[in-house]
Each structure stands twice: as structure tokens, then as C-alpha cells.
Tab-separated table of C-alpha atoms in Angstrom:
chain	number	residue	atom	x	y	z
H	1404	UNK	CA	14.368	29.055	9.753
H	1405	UNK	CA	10.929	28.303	8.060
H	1406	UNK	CA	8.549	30.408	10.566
H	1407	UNK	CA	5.983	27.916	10.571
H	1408	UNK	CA	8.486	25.324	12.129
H	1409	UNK	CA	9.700	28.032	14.355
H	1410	UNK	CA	6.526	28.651	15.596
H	1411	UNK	CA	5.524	24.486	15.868
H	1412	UNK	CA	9.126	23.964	17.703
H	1413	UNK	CA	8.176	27.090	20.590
H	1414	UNK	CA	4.644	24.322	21.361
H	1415	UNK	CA	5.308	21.874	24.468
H	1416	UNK	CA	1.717	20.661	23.918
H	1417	UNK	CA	0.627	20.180	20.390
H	1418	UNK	CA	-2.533	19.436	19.399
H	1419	UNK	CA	-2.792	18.517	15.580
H	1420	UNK	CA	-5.865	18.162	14.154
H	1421	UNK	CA	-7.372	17.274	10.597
H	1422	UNK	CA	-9.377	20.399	8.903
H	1423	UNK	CA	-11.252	18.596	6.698
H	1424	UNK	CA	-12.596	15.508	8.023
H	1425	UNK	CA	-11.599	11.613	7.039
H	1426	UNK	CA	-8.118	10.729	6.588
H	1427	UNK	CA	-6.809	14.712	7.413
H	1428	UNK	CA	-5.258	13.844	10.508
H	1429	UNK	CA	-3.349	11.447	8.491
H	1430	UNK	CA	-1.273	14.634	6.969
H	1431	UNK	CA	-0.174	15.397	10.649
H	1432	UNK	CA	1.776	12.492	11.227
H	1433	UNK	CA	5.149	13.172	9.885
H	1434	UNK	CA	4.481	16.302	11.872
H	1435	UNK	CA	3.460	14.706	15.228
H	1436	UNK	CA	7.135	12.507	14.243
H	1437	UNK	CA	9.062	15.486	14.148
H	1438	UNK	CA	7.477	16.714	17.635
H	1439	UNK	CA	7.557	13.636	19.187
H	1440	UNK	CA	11.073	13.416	18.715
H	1441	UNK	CA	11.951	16.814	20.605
H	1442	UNK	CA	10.036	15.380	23.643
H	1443	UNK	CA	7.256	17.587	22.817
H	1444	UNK	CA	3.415	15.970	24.032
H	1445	UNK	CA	1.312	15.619	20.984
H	1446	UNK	CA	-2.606	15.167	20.765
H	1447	UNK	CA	-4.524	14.331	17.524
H	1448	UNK	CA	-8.327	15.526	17.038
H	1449	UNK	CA	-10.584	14.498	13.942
H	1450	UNK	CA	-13.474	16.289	12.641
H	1451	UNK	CA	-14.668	12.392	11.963
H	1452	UNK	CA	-17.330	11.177	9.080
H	1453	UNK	CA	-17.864	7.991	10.885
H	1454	UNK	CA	-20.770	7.551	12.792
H	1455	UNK	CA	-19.234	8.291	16.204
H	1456	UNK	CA	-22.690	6.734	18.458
H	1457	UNK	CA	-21.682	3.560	17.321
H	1458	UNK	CA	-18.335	3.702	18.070
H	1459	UNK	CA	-17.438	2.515	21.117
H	1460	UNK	CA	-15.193	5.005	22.218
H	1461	UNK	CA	-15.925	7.154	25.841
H	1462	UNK	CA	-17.987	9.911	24.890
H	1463	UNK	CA	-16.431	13.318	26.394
H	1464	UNK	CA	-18.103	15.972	25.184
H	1465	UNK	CA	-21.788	16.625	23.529
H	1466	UNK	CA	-20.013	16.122	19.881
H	1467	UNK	CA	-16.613	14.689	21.116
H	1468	UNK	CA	-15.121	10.487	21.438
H	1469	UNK	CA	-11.987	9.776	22.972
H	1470	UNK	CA	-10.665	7.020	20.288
H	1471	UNK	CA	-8.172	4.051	21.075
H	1472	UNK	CA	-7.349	0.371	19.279
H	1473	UNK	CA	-10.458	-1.154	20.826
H	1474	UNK	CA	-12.894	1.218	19.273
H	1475	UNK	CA	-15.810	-0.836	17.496
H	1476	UNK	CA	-14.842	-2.334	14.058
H	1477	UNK	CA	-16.924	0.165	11.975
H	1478	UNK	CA	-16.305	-0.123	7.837
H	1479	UNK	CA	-15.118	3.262	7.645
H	1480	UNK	CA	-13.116	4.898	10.495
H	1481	UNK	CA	-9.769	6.549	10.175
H	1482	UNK	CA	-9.156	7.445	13.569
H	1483	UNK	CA	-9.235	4.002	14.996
H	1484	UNK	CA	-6.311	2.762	12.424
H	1485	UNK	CA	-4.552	5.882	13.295
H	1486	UNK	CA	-4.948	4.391	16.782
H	1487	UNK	CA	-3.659	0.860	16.104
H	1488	UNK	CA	-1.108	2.083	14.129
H	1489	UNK	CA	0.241	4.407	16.992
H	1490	UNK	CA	-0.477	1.667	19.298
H	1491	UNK	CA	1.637	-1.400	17.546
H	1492	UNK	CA	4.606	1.404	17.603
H	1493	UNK	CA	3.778	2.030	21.126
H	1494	UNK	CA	3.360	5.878	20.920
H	1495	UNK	CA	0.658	6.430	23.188
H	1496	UNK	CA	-1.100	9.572	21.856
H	1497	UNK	CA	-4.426	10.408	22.722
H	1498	UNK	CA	-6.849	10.465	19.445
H	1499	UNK	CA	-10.352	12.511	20.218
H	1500	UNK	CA	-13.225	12.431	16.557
H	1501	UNK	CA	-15.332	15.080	16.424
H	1502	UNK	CA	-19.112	14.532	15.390
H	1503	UNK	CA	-19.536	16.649	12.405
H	1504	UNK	CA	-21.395	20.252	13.377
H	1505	UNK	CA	-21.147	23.807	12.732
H	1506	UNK	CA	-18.671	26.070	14.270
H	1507	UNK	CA	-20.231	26.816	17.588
H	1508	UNK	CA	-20.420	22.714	19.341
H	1509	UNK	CA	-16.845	22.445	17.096
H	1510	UNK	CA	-15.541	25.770	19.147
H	1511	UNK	CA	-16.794	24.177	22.452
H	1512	UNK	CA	-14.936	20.840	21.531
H	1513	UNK	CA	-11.938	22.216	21.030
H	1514	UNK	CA	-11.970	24.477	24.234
H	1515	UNK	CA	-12.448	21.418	26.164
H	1516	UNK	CA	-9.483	19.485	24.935
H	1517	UNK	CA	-7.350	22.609	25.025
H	1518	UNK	CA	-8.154	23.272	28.798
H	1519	UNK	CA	-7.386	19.232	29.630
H	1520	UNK	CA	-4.008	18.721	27.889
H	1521	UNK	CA	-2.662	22.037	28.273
H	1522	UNK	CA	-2.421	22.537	24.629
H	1523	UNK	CA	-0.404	26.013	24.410
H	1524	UNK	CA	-0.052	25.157	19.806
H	1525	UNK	CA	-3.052	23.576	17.728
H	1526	UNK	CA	-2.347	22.741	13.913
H	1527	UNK	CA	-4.501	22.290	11.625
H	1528	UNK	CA	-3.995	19.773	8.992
H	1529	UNK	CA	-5.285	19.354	5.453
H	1530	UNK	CA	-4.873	16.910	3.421
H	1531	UNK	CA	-4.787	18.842	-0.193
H	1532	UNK	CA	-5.523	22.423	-0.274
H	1533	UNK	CA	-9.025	23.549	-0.702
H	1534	UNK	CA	-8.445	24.631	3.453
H	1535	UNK	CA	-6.983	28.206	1.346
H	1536	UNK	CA	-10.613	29.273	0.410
H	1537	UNK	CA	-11.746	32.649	0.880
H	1538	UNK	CA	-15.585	32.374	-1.006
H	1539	UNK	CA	-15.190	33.372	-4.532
H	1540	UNK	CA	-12.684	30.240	-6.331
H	1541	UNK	CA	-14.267	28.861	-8.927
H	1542	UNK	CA	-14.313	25.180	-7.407
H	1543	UNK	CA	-13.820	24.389	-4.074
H	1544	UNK	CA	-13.940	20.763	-3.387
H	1545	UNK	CA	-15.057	19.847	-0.054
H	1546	UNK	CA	-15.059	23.301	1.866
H	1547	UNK	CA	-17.793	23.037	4.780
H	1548	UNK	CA	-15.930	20.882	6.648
H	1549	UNK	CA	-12.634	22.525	6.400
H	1550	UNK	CA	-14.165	26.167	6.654
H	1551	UNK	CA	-16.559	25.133	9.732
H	1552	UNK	CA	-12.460	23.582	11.113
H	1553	UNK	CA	-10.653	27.050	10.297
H	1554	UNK	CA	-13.293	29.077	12.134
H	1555	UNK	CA	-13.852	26.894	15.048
H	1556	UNK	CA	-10.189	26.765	15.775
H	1557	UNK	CA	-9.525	30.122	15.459
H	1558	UNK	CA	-12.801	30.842	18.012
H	1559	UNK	CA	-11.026	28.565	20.459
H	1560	UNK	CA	-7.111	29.249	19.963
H	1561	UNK	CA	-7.041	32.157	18.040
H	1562	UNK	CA	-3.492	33.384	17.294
H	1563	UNK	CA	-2.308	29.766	18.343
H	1564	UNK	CA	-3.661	28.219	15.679
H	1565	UNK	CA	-1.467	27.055	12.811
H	1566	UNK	CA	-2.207	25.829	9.013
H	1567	UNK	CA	-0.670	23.151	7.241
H	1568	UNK	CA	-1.961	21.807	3.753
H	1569	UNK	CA	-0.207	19.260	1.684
H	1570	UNK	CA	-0.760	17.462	-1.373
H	1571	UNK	CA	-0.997	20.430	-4.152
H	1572	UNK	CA	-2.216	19.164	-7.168
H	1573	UNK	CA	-4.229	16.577	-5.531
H	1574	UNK	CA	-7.736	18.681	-5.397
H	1575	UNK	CA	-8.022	18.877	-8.976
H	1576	UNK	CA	-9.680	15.264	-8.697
H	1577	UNK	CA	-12.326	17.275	-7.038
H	1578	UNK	CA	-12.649	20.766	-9.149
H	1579	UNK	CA	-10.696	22.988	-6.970
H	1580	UNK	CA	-8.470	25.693	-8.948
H	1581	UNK	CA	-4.750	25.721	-8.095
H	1582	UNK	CA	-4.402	29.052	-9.591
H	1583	UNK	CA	-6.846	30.484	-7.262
H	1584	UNK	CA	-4.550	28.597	-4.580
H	1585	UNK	CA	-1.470	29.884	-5.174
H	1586	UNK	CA	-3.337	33.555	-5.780
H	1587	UNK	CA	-5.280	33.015	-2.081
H	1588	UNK	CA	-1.500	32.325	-0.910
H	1589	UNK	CA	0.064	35.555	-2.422
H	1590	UNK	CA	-2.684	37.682	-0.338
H	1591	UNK	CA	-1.806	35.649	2.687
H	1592	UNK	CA	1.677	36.753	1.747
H	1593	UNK	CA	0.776	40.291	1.528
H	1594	UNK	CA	-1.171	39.867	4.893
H	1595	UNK	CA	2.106	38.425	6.751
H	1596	UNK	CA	-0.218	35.323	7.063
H	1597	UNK	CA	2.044	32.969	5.081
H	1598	UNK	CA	4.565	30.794	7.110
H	1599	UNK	CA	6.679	29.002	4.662
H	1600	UNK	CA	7.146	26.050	2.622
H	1601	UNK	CA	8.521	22.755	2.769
H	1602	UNK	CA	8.727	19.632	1.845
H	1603	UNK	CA	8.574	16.049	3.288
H	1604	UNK	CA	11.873	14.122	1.956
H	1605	UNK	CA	11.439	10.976	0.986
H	1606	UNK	CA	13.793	8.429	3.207
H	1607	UNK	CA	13.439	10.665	6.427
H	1608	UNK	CA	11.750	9.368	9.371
H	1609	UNK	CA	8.550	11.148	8.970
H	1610	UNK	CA	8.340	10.334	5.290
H	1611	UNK	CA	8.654	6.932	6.658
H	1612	UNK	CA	6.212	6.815	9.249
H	1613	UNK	CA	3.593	8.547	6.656
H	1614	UNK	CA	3.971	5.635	4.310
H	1615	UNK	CA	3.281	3.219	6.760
H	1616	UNK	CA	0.650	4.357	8.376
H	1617	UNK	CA	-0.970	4.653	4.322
H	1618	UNK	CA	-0.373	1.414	3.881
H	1619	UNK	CA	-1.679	-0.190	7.082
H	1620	UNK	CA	-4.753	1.955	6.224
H	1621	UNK	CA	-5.088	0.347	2.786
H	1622	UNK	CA	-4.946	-2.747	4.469
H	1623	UNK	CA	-7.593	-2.233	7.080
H	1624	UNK	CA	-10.031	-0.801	4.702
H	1625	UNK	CA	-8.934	-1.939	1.049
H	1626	UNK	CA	-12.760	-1.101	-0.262
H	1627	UNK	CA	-12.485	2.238	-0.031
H	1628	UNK	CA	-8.882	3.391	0.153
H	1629	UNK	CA	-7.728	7.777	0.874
H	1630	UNK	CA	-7.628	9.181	-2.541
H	1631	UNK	CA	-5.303	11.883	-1.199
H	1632	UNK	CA	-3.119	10.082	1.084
H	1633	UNK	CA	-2.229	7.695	-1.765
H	1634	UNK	CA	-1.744	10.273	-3.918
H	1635	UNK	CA	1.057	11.908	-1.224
H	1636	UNK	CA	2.514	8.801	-0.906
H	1637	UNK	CA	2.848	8.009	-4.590
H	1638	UNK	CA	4.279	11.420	-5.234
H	1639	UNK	CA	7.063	10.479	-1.887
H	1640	UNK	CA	7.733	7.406	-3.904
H	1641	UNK	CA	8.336	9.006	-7.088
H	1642	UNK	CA	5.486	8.328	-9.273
H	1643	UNK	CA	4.758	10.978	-11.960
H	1644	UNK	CA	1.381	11.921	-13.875
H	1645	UNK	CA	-1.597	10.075	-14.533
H	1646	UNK	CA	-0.370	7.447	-11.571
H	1647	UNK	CA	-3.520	5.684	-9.808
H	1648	UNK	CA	-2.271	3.768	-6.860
H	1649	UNK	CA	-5.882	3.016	-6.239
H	1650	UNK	CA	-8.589	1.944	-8.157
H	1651	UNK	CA	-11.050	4.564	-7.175
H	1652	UNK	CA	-10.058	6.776	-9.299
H	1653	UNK	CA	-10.067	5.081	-12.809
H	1654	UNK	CA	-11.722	6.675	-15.378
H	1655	UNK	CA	-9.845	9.856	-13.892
H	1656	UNK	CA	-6.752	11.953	-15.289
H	1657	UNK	CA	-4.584	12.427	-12.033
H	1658	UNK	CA	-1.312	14.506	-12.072
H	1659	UNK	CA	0.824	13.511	-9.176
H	1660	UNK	CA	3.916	15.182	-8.788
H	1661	UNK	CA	6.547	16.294	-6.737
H	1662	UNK	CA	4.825	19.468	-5.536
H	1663	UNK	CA	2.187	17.304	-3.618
H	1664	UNK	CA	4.870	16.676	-0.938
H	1665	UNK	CA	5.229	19.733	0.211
H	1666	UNK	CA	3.730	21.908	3.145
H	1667	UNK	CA	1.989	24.887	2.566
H	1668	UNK	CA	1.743	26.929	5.923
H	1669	UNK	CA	-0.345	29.687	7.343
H	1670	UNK	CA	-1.421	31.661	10.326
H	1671	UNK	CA	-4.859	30.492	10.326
H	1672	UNK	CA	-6.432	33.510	11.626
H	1673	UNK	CA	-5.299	35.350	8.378
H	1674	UNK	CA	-6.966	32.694	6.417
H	1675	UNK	CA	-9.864	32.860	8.497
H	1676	UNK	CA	-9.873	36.636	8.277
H	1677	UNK	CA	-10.106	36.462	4.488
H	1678	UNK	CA	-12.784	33.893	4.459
H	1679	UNK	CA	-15.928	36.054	3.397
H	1680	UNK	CA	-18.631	33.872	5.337
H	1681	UNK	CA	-16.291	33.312	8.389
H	1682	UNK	CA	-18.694	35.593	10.436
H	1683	UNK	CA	-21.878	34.060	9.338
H	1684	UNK	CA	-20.389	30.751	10.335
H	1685	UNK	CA	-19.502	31.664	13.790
H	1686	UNK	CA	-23.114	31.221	14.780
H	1687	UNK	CA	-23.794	28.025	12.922
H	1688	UNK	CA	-24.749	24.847	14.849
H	1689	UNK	CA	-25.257	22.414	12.635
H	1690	UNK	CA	-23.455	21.435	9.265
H	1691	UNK	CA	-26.308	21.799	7.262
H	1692	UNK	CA	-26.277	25.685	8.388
H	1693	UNK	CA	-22.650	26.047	7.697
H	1694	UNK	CA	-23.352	25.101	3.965
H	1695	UNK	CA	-25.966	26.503	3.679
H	1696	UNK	CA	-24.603	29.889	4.274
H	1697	UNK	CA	-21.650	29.055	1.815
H	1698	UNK	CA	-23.750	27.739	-0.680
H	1699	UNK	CA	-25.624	30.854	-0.581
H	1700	UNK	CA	-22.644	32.921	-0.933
H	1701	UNK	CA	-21.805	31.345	-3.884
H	1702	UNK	CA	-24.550	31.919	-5.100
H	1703	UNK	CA	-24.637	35.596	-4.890
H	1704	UNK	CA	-20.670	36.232	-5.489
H	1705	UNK	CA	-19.369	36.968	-8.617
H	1706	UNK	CA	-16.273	33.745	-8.956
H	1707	UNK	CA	-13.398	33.874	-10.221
H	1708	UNK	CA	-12.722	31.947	-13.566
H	1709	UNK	CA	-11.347	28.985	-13.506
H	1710	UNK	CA	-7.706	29.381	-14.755
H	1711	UNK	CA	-5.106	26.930	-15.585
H	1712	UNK	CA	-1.698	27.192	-14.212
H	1713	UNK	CA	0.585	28.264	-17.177
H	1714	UNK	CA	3.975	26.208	-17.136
């Protein structure tokens, strides 16, 4: 058995939450549909780019909303669809969106929701791979979030805390190497960190569920569709190359392919272990500190080059 499933199968109470911000969470749905089919309790979590003060939703923490269906219509908000979409299937999961911040209010966020559901697994999502940065890729796409995620996680959960990043490929839209991905992944090898790989199938239930939750998305906010979900769910319905399911990214060369289906999994205290600013971060409160501190690190590391994959 893939460890990483091994590992999600031994949780009774799950909670799955998106690394990076936006449409993450999205990525944990086929997993919440595998859980949720065992009998297992699931709870999603969003570290949320909408502007959570005006959403409606019952505020339960300094930097936490509890989110449901009747959430205020707000142009761009994720984890309300999630919620109607969850709610016209009648799966009542609890949905909580996390005010962006650095790691310490994130830390005390997730502490709270672990203590009230009696969350004993939390996965992290990602939605592409630039999660799998330790400080000195060449590009890194959108990292803050997704490094201020890793650390806060690991603060609150520790050896609980799961990885799961899907869509390779899909980053290179935003700069990110996928040579230094697959190298980050062959230390995380090294470092027993690495949990297996697999694939969503195309036709199976999650698949399924995953492409219809993207398209009720698209249809709730057609200005400003997920660049990566569509991208997954063009590569689960076979598309191949420079494929643009949505117009946002004309003008772009995309290569979607079969390889963005698939699940990369890791402990996420190895990846946070690697992470050469984790520490620093630990005692950030705002996001603005968090990048600073990577930006700054950047600054002073010598990168790697940026390196094609050869094929």
C-alpha cells in the first residue's frame, strides 16, 4: 500500500486543508470522497484571499470564519462554492477560511479547530507544487502562503500532518522549476519524508466529484476562473499541451499532461524541516513578515539554476 493512503485511512477525523490559499482546498476533494466513503468525519480549512470581514460567516477565532451556502455573495470566494456545492449533494462538512497571517495567529487557528472536531489527521493540500520549496529554487511561484501553511501546521499537528500536491507541470505558468521539484522530492526520499505517488483516474468517483465541483466553480465566478484547477481537470479529461480551458491564460504556452493528475505526498514535517526560513517564520505575525523574511533569503542565497527537465 501507498504509505500516504495508509497513513490518511488510520484518521477517523480528517481535517484537509488548502496550503496555498484560493481554490487549494479544491485539490482535497477527491480526497475528502475517498474518506467520506469509509465513514471517516472530514473537515475542510482555507487559508482564504477573500476578504473574510465582509463575509458573513460566524467569526470563531481572531483570524478564523466558519463558512456555509449563505455566506455573503462576495466576487471572489472559493470556500462558499465549495459550500454550495457540498450542500446541493447534501454532505454536510464543516468549511472554516482563514484570514491570511503569518505562522503564529495561523498556528493558533489551527489548534482551535483541532481541539473542537477531534481532528487526530490534518492534510495539507496544494494545488500544483511550489508547497516542495526549501529556499534556494530558482522560481517559486506563490510560496508565502504555502510556506506560512507548512509551518503553521506542523506547529499545531506536528507529525500528524500530511502533504499532498497535485497538478505537476501546472506551476510553470508561474516560474517555478520542476527540476528543482522532483530534486526537493529525491531529498525528501532520502529523508524517509516521501509517501508515495498516485494518481486520480479519470471515471472514478473522486475524479468525478473533482470535475464537478470545477465546473460549478466556473459557473459561479466565470470572470476569473482557477488556472490550476482547470488545468487538473483538462489533464483528467485528456487534453494534451498548449490546452487553455480558460481564457486567462492566452498569450501563455501551457503544457498539460497526464502527470498533473497525480499526487505527490509527503510527511510535512520533513518538508518543513528542509525549509531554510522555517524557523524565522515561526515567529511571524503578519504576512508581510513572512515574506519578508523569504524575500530576504533569497536575496542572500546563492539559487539554483533554472534547469529544464530533459525527456
Amino acid at each position: 500500500m501507498i504509505p500516504f493512503l495508509e497513513r490518511l485511512n488510520g484518521g477517523t477525523n480528517v481535517l484537509i486543508a488548502g496550503c496555498g490559499g484560493g481554490f487549494d482546498v479544491f485539490a482535497g476533494v477527491p480526497l475528502a470522497e475517498h474518506l467520506m466513503a469509509q465513514g471517516k468525519r472530514v473537515v475542510f480549512a482555507s487559508l482564504s484571499f477573500t476578504n473574510l470581514w465582509l463575509c458573513g460567516g460566524e467569526r470563531v477565532g481572531e483570524t478564523t470564519w466558519r463558512i456555509d451556502q449563505r455566506a455573503a455573495e462576495i466576487p471572489y470566494f472559493p470556500e462558499k462554492w465549495l459550500a454550495e456545492w457540498l450542500s446541493r449533494r447534501e454532505q454536510l462538512v464543516p468549511i472554516y477560511a482563514f484570514a491570511k497571517s503569518g505562522v503564529r495567529p495561523l498556528a493558533a487557528a489551527y489548534r482551535s479547530i483541532i481541539d473542537r472536531h477531534d481532528i487526530d489527521t490534518v492534510l495539507l493540500v496544494d494545488g500544483g507544487t511550489d508547497s516542495l520549496v526549501f529556499g534556494d529554487e530558482p522560481g517559486v511561484g506563490s510560496v508565502v502562503e504555502d510556506a506560512v501553511s507548512l509551518v503553521a501546521a506542523d506547529q499545531a499537528a506536528g507529525e500528524k500532518t500530511l502533504l499532498a500536491a497535485i497538478g505537476f507541470g501546472v506551476d510553470h505558468y508561474h516560474g517555478v522549476s520542476h527540476h528543482a521539484f522532483l530534486e526537493n522530492a529525491a531529498r525528501l526520499i532520502r529523508d524517509d519524508g516521501f509517501l508515495g505517488a498516485f494518481s486520480l483516474s479519470q471515471g472514478s468517483k473522486e475524479a468525478d466529484a473533482f470535475l464537478d465541483l470545477v465546473d460549478y466553480a466556473n459557473q459561479r465566478q466565470p470572470q476569473h476562473p482557477s488556472i490550476v484547477c482547470n488545468s487538473i481537470a483538462s489533464a483528467l479529461r485528456g487534453e494534451f499541451g498548449n490546452y487553455h480551458a480558460t481564457n486567462r491564460t492566452s498569450g501563455n504556452e501551457l503544457f498539460i499532461n497526464p502527470l498533473m493528475t497525480q499526487y505527490w505526498t509527503f510527511q510535512s514535517s520533513a518538508v518543513a524541516h528542509r525549509m531554510a526560513y522555517a524557523g524565522q517564520l515561526a515567529e511571524t505575525e503578519r504576512t508581510e513578515d513572512a515574506r519578508r523574511i523569504i524575500d530576504l533569503h533569497r536575496e542572500m542565497t546563492e539559487l539554483r539554476p533554472f534547469r529544464s527537465i530533459p525527456l
